[in-house]
Short mmCIF file of C-alpha atoms in Angstrom, two decimals:
data_model
loop_
_atom_site.label_atom_id
_atom_site.label_comp_id
_atom_site.label_asym_id
_atom_site.label_seq_id
_atom_site.Cartn_x
_atom_site.Cartn_y
_atom_site.Cartn_z
CA MET H 1 35.43 19.66 60.13
CA GLU H 2 38.81 19.75 61.76
CA ASP H 3 37.45 21.02 65.13
CA LEU H 4 34.45 18.74 65.59
CA GLN H 5 34.66 15.00 65.10
CA LEU H 6 32.22 12.20 65.78
CA GLN H 7 31.96 11.54 69.49
CA LYS H 8 30.51 8.06 69.05
CA ILE H 9 28.53 5.81 66.74
CA ALA H 10 25.14 4.55 67.91
CA ILE H 11 23.38 1.46 66.56
CA SER H 12 20.44 -0.60 67.76
CA GLY H 13 20.95 -4.15 68.95
CA PRO H 14 18.79 -5.75 66.21
CA THR H 15 20.60 -3.82 63.47
CA LEU H 16 24.01 -4.88 64.74
CA ALA H 17 22.83 -8.47 65.11
CA SER H 18 21.47 -8.38 61.56
CA MET H 19 24.86 -7.21 60.26
CA ILE H 20 26.66 -10.03 62.05
CA GLN H 21 24.11 -12.60 60.85
CA ARG H 22 24.42 -11.41 57.26
CA PHE H 23 28.20 -11.71 57.47
CA SER H 24 28.16 -15.12 59.17
CA SER H 25 25.66 -16.57 56.69
CA SER H 26 27.67 -15.52 53.64
CA LEU H 27 30.00 -17.87 51.81
CA GLY H 28 32.98 -15.51 52.00
CA ASP H 29 33.99 -11.91 52.54
CA VAL H 30 31.31 -9.23 52.20
CA ASP H 31 30.91 -5.46 52.02
CA GLY H 32 28.04 -3.01 51.97
CA PHE H 33 26.72 0.45 52.76
CA ILE H 34 25.72 2.02 56.09
CA PHE H 35 22.82 4.48 56.32
CA GLY H 36 21.62 6.73 59.13
CA HIS H 37 21.82 10.30 60.35
CA VAL H 38 24.17 12.54 62.31
CA THR H 39 22.88 14.53 65.29
CA HIS H 40 24.54 17.49 66.96
CA ILE H 41 24.34 17.21 70.76
CA THR H 42 25.31 19.82 73.32
CA PRO H 43 25.91 18.22 76.73
CA SER H 44 24.01 19.75 79.61
CA THR H 45 26.66 20.53 82.22
CA LEU H 46 25.43 22.60 85.13
CA SER H 47 28.01 24.33 87.26
CA ASP H 48 28.03 27.16 89.82
CA ASP H 49 31.21 28.43 88.24
CA SER H 50 30.34 29.65 84.74
CA ALA H 51 34.00 29.76 83.81
CA SER H 52 34.41 26.04 84.50
CA ALA H 53 31.26 24.99 82.68
CA SER H 54 32.03 22.86 79.65
CA THR H 55 30.86 24.19 76.31
CA ASP H 56 32.04 21.25 74.26
CA SER H 57 29.57 19.79 71.80
CA HIS H 58 29.80 16.68 69.73
CA LEU H 59 28.27 14.74 66.87
CA VAL H 60 26.64 11.33 67.17
CA ALA H 61 26.24 9.16 64.09
CA THR H 62 23.21 6.86 64.44
CA ILE H 63 23.05 3.85 62.13
CA THR H 64 19.49 2.99 61.11
CA GLY H 65 20.01 0.62 58.19
CA PHE H 66 22.49 -1.11 55.91
CA ILE H 67 22.81 -2.96 52.62
CA CYS H 68 25.09 -5.99 52.42
CA SER H 69 26.14 -7.16 48.99
CA GLY H 70 27.11 -10.67 50.06
CA VAL H 71 30.33 -10.47 48.02
CA PRO H 72 33.50 -8.35 48.10
CA LEU H 73 34.40 -5.69 45.52
CA SER H 74 30.72 -4.90 44.94
CA PHE H 75 31.15 -1.16 44.30
CA TYR H 76 34.92 -0.71 43.96
CA ASP H 77 37.83 -2.33 42.17
CA SER H 78 40.86 -4.14 43.54
CA LEU H 79 42.69 -0.82 43.96
CA GLY H 80 39.92 0.65 46.11
CA ARG H 81 38.51 3.02 43.48
CA VAL H 82 34.76 3.51 44.01
CA ASP H 83 32.30 3.31 41.12
CA SER H 84 29.70 5.98 41.95
CA LEU H 85 27.16 4.37 39.60
CA LYS H 86 26.99 1.32 41.90
CA ILE H 87 26.05 3.35 44.97
CA PRO H 88 22.32 2.87 45.71
CA PRO H 89 20.11 5.99 45.84
CA LEU H 90 18.73 7.09 49.20
CA GLN H 91 15.10 6.07 49.73
CA HIS H 92 14.37 8.50 52.58
CA HIS H 93 15.40 12.13 52.84
CA HIS H 94 16.16 11.78 56.57
CA GLN H 95 18.71 9.04 55.90
CA GLN H 96 22.23 9.69 54.69
CA LEU H 97 25.03 7.45 53.51
CA LEU H 98 27.26 7.38 56.59
CA GLY H 99 29.89 5.04 55.17
CA TRP H 100 30.40 1.39 54.49
CA LEU H 101 31.16 -1.95 56.12
CA SER H 102 33.50 -4.81 55.38
CA GLY H 103 33.50 -8.38 56.64
CA ARG H 104 36.62 -10.53 56.48
CA ARG H 105 37.26 -14.03 57.79
CA HIS H 106 40.29 -15.10 59.81
CA SER H 107 42.02 -11.74 59.56
CA PRO H 108 43.26 -9.09 62.01
CA LEU H 109 40.78 -6.48 63.25
CA ARG H 110 42.41 -3.50 61.54
CA PRO H 111 41.69 -1.74 58.22
CA SER H 112 43.66 -2.81 55.19
CA LEU H 113 45.21 -0.54 52.57
CA ARG H 114 42.38 -1.33 50.16
CA GLU H 115 39.77 -0.44 52.78
CA PHE H 116 41.63 2.80 53.40
CA SER H 117 41.53 3.60 49.68
CA VAL H 118 37.81 2.77 49.43
CA THR H 119 36.94 5.03 52.37
CA ASP H 120 39.09 7.82 51.00
CA SER H 121 37.52 7.52 47.56
CA LEU H 122 34.00 7.40 49.04
CA SER H 123 34.55 10.58 51.03
CA LYS H 124 35.62 12.50 47.91
CA ILE H 125 32.31 12.06 46.04
CA PRO H 126 30.55 15.46 46.32
CA GLN H 127 27.06 14.02 45.73
CA LEU H 128 27.34 12.06 48.99
CA HIS H 129 28.10 15.05 51.21
CA PHE H 130 25.28 16.15 53.51
CA PRO H 131 24.67 19.09 55.90
CA VAL H 132 24.41 18.91 59.69
CA LYS H 133 23.04 21.92 61.57
CA THR H 134 24.56 23.02 64.87
CA GLN H 135 23.62 25.90 67.14
CA THR H 136 25.98 28.32 65.43
CA ARG H 137 26.60 27.00 61.92
CA THR H 138 25.93 24.31 59.36
CA LEU H 139 28.59 21.64 58.87
CA THR H 140 29.14 19.62 55.75
CA LEU H 141 29.94 15.98 56.37
CA MET H 142 30.91 13.18 54.06
CA PRO H 143 30.63 9.39 54.40
CA CYS H 144 33.35 8.78 56.99
CA VAL H 145 32.12 5.79 59.03
CA PHE H 146 33.73 2.42 58.48
CA ILE H 147 32.78 -0.73 60.41
CA LEU H 148 34.99 -3.78 60.15
CA PHE H 149 33.79 -7.30 60.98
CA THR H 150 36.20 -10.19 61.29
CA THR H 151 36.35 -13.70 62.65
CA PRO H 152 39.19 -14.83 64.96
CA LEU H 153 42.35 -16.16 63.38
CA ALA H 154 41.73 -19.46 65.17
CA ASP H 155 38.26 -21.02 65.30
CA GLN H 156 36.57 -20.61 68.69
CA LEU H 157 33.35 -22.01 70.09
CA ILE H 158 32.24 -18.92 72.01
CA HIS H 159 33.92 -15.85 70.53
CA THR H 160 32.97 -16.17 66.86
CA HIS H 161 32.89 -12.57 65.62
CA GLN H 162 34.50 -9.27 66.43
CA TYR H 163 33.88 -5.77 65.13
CA ARG H 164 35.23 -2.26 65.41
CA ALA H 165 34.08 1.13 64.12
CA TYR H 166 36.31 3.82 62.65
CA GLU H 167 35.93 7.41 61.53
CA PHE H 168 37.97 8.50 58.54
CA ASN H 169 39.59 11.89 59.00
CA THR H 170 39.95 13.56 55.62
CA PHE H 171 42.41 16.19 56.86
CA ASN H 172 45.14 13.90 58.12
CA ARG H 173 43.92 10.91 56.03
CA SER H 174 43.77 8.40 58.83
CA PHE H 175 41.33 6.14 60.67
CA HIS H 176 40.29 6.93 64.24
CA PRO H 177 38.63 4.19 66.33
CA LYS H 178 35.21 5.19 67.65
CA THR H 179 33.04 3.84 70.44
CA ILE H 180 29.99 1.87 69.31
CA ASP H 181 27.01 2.64 71.54
CA VAL H 182 24.60 -0.31 71.26
CA ILE H 183 21.13 1.05 72.00
CA ASN H 184 18.58 -1.00 74.00
CA ILE H 185 21.24 -2.94 75.88
CA GLY H 186 21.68 -2.33 79.60
CA PRO H 187 19.61 -0.59 82.29
CA ALA H 188 20.56 2.88 81.08
CA PHE H 189 18.11 2.60 78.19
CA ARG H 190 15.01 1.65 80.18
CA GLY H 191 13.93 5.29 80.26
CA HIS H 192 13.50 5.22 76.47
CA TYR H 193 10.25 3.30 76.94
CA GLY H 194 8.62 5.76 79.35
CA SER H 195 6.39 7.15 76.59
CA PHE H 196 5.88 3.82 74.82
CA ALA H 197 2.48 3.44 73.14
CA PRO H 198 1.82 -0.04 71.70
CA ASN H 199 0.40 -0.43 68.21
CA CYS H 200 -2.12 -3.27 68.26
CA ALA H 201 -3.44 -4.89 65.09
CA LEU H 202 -6.70 -5.89 66.77
CA PRO H 203 -9.62 -3.70 65.64
CA PHE H 204 -11.46 -1.45 68.07
CA MET H 205 -14.75 -3.02 69.14
CA ASN H 206 -17.24 -2.79 71.99
CA CYS H 207 -16.52 -5.72 74.31
CA SER H 208 -18.93 -4.84 77.15
CA SER H 209 -21.34 -7.51 78.36
CA ALA H 210 -24.37 -5.38 77.53
CA ALA H 211 -23.22 -4.89 73.96
CA MET H 212 -22.50 -8.61 73.56
CA GLU H 213 -25.96 -9.66 74.81
CA GLU H 214 -27.94 -7.11 72.80
CA GLU H 215 -29.97 -8.82 70.06
CA SER H 216 -31.08 -5.81 68.01
CA LEU H 217 -30.52 -5.80 64.26
CA SER H 218 -27.84 -3.10 64.44
CA ALA H 219 -26.04 -5.02 67.19
CA LYS H 220 -26.06 -8.20 65.12
CA LYS H 221 -24.69 -6.33 62.09
CA GLU H 222 -21.97 -4.79 64.24
CA LYS H 223 -21.13 -8.20 65.70
CA VAL H 224 -20.80 -9.71 62.22
CA SER H 225 -18.53 -6.83 61.16
CA ASP H 226 -16.43 -7.22 64.30
CA GLN H 227 -16.12 -10.95 63.69
CA GLU H 228 -14.87 -10.34 60.15
CA GLN H 229 -12.25 -7.90 61.40
CA LEU H 230 -11.23 -10.25 64.20
CA ASP H 231 -10.82 -13.14 61.74
CA LEU H 232 -8.17 -11.10 59.93
CA CYS H 233 -6.02 -11.24 63.09
CA ALA H 234 -7.16 -14.44 64.85
CA GLU H 235 -9.27 -16.63 62.61
CA GLY H 236 -11.64 -18.89 64.55
CA PHE H 237 -11.79 -16.83 67.75
CA GLN H 238 -15.37 -15.81 68.53
CA VAL H 239 -16.32 -12.24 69.36
CA GLU H 240 -18.50 -13.49 72.22
CA SER H 241 -15.36 -14.73 73.97
CA LEU H 242 -14.00 -11.20 74.21
CA LYS H 243 -16.42 -10.25 76.99
CA ARG H 244 -14.63 -12.74 79.26
CA LEU H 245 -11.40 -10.80 78.67
CA VAL H 246 -12.90 -7.62 80.11
CA GLY H 247 -14.02 -7.09 83.70
CA PRO H 248 -13.30 -8.61 87.10
CA ASP H 249 -13.15 -12.21 85.83
CA VAL H 250 -10.32 -11.59 83.38
CA ALA H 251 -7.67 -12.85 85.84
CA SER H 252 -9.25 -16.32 85.92
CA TYR H 253 -9.69 -16.57 82.16
CA THR H 254 -6.12 -17.27 81.10
CA ALA H 255 -7.26 -20.07 78.79
CA GLY H 256 -9.10 -17.53 76.68
CA LEU H 257 -5.96 -15.46 76.21
CA GLU H 258 -3.97 -18.55 75.28
CA ASP H 259 -6.65 -19.50 72.77
CA LEU H 260 -6.55 -16.00 71.30
CA TYR H 261 -2.76 -16.09 70.95
CA GLU H 262 -2.89 -19.54 69.37
CA LYS H 263 -5.39 -18.33 66.79
CA MET H 264 -3.22 -15.29 66.03
CA LEU H 265 -0.11 -17.45 65.65
CA ALA H 266 -2.00 -19.85 63.40
CA LYS H 267 -3.01 -16.92 61.21
CA VAL H 268 0.56 -15.69 61.00
CA GLU H 269 1.79 -19.21 60.20
CA SER H 270 -0.75 -19.59 57.40
CA LEU H 271 0.37 -16.27 55.93
CA ALA H 272 3.99 -17.38 56.18
CA ARG H 273 3.20 -20.62 54.32
CA LEU H 274 1.37 -18.61 51.66
CA VAL H 275 4.38 -16.30 51.22
CA GLU H 276 6.73 -19.30 51.07
CA SER H 277 4.58 -20.96 48.42
CA SER H 278 4.37 -17.81 46.32
CA SER H 279 8.13 -17.28 46.64
CA ALA H 280 8.73 -20.82 45.40
CA GLN H 281 6.47 -20.15 42.42
CA VAL H 282 8.31 -16.94 41.62
CA LEU H 283 11.65 -18.75 41.83
CA GLU H 284 10.35 -21.46 39.50
CA LEU H 285 9.22 -18.84 37.00
CA GLU H 286 12.61 -17.12 37.17
CA ASN H 287 14.37 -20.44 36.50
CA ASN H 288 12.09 -21.13 33.53
CA ASN H 289 12.71 -17.66 32.14
CA ARG H 290 16.45 -18.15 32.56
CA LYS H 291 16.28 -21.44 30.64
CA LEU H 292 14.24 -19.83 27.86
CA ARG H 293 16.68 -16.93 27.56
CA TYR H 294 19.55 -19.44 27.37
CA LYS H 295 17.80 -21.41 24.60
CA VAL H 296 17.05 -18.24 22.64
CA ALA H 297 20.63 -17.01 22.99
CA ARG H 298 21.98 -20.41 21.99
CA SER H 299 19.71 -20.69 18.94
CA THR H 300 20.62 -17.15 17.88
CA GLY H 301 24.31 -17.99 18.17
CA LEU H 302 23.93 -21.11 16.03
CA GLU H 303 22.25 -19.14 13.28
#
């Protein structure tokens, strides 16, 4: 791919923040894998002079996920040789292994010789190569993206982390700095939400006043069913209160909305406590199993 390199690397704000948080919460240096896809884009340049119209096209690597090991040397040795057996399999066919990341503390923001060797070794694994279709041909790319995270050499109160993205060129065996385009930051990305359709967890139900006041047997059964579904999202909020959220009086019924949100948050909090309790039980079982395995191994060794 000597004539067409990555133009830029795109990543969403939450994904970048998650990378930084994972690095900052670790006890030391970290590394991991970067997943995403590469898109071929042809810029739309209109010009009256066809000879001056630009025909350049470029590739954009979009990062959609990552795996952080929490420790260094997780899939390579001290010389930068990659162990292909330690590379995780791809879970989705539309995601590719774009490269890897490294986080170092109190070090310069430039790749080291080991990081160069790891990137070079990673790009030479044929199983990790993937195709990218353009208008005229199909390109074969390899994991060439490398993102480096560091902390300043001197501790600072405001500027705590810094990062830079690189593309590894396999032809001249060198790193090339690339622009990181953080999606969802700035006014230029407001147009992305023009076709936004919210996904609401609340069930569909008839909230009209006539339906609420009907006392037929079928209406009562429907009301009971609606109440059961509503309790899954906001336990304790009555279906009858929904009619005050529809119609001309909805503007004056802000207390009802606040009550609904409080019930929904209480439901989420109860689920969070349940997950926390179950996680603690699982951890306790794992500790007990570890102790039992240690006792069995010790008794076997004594015999």
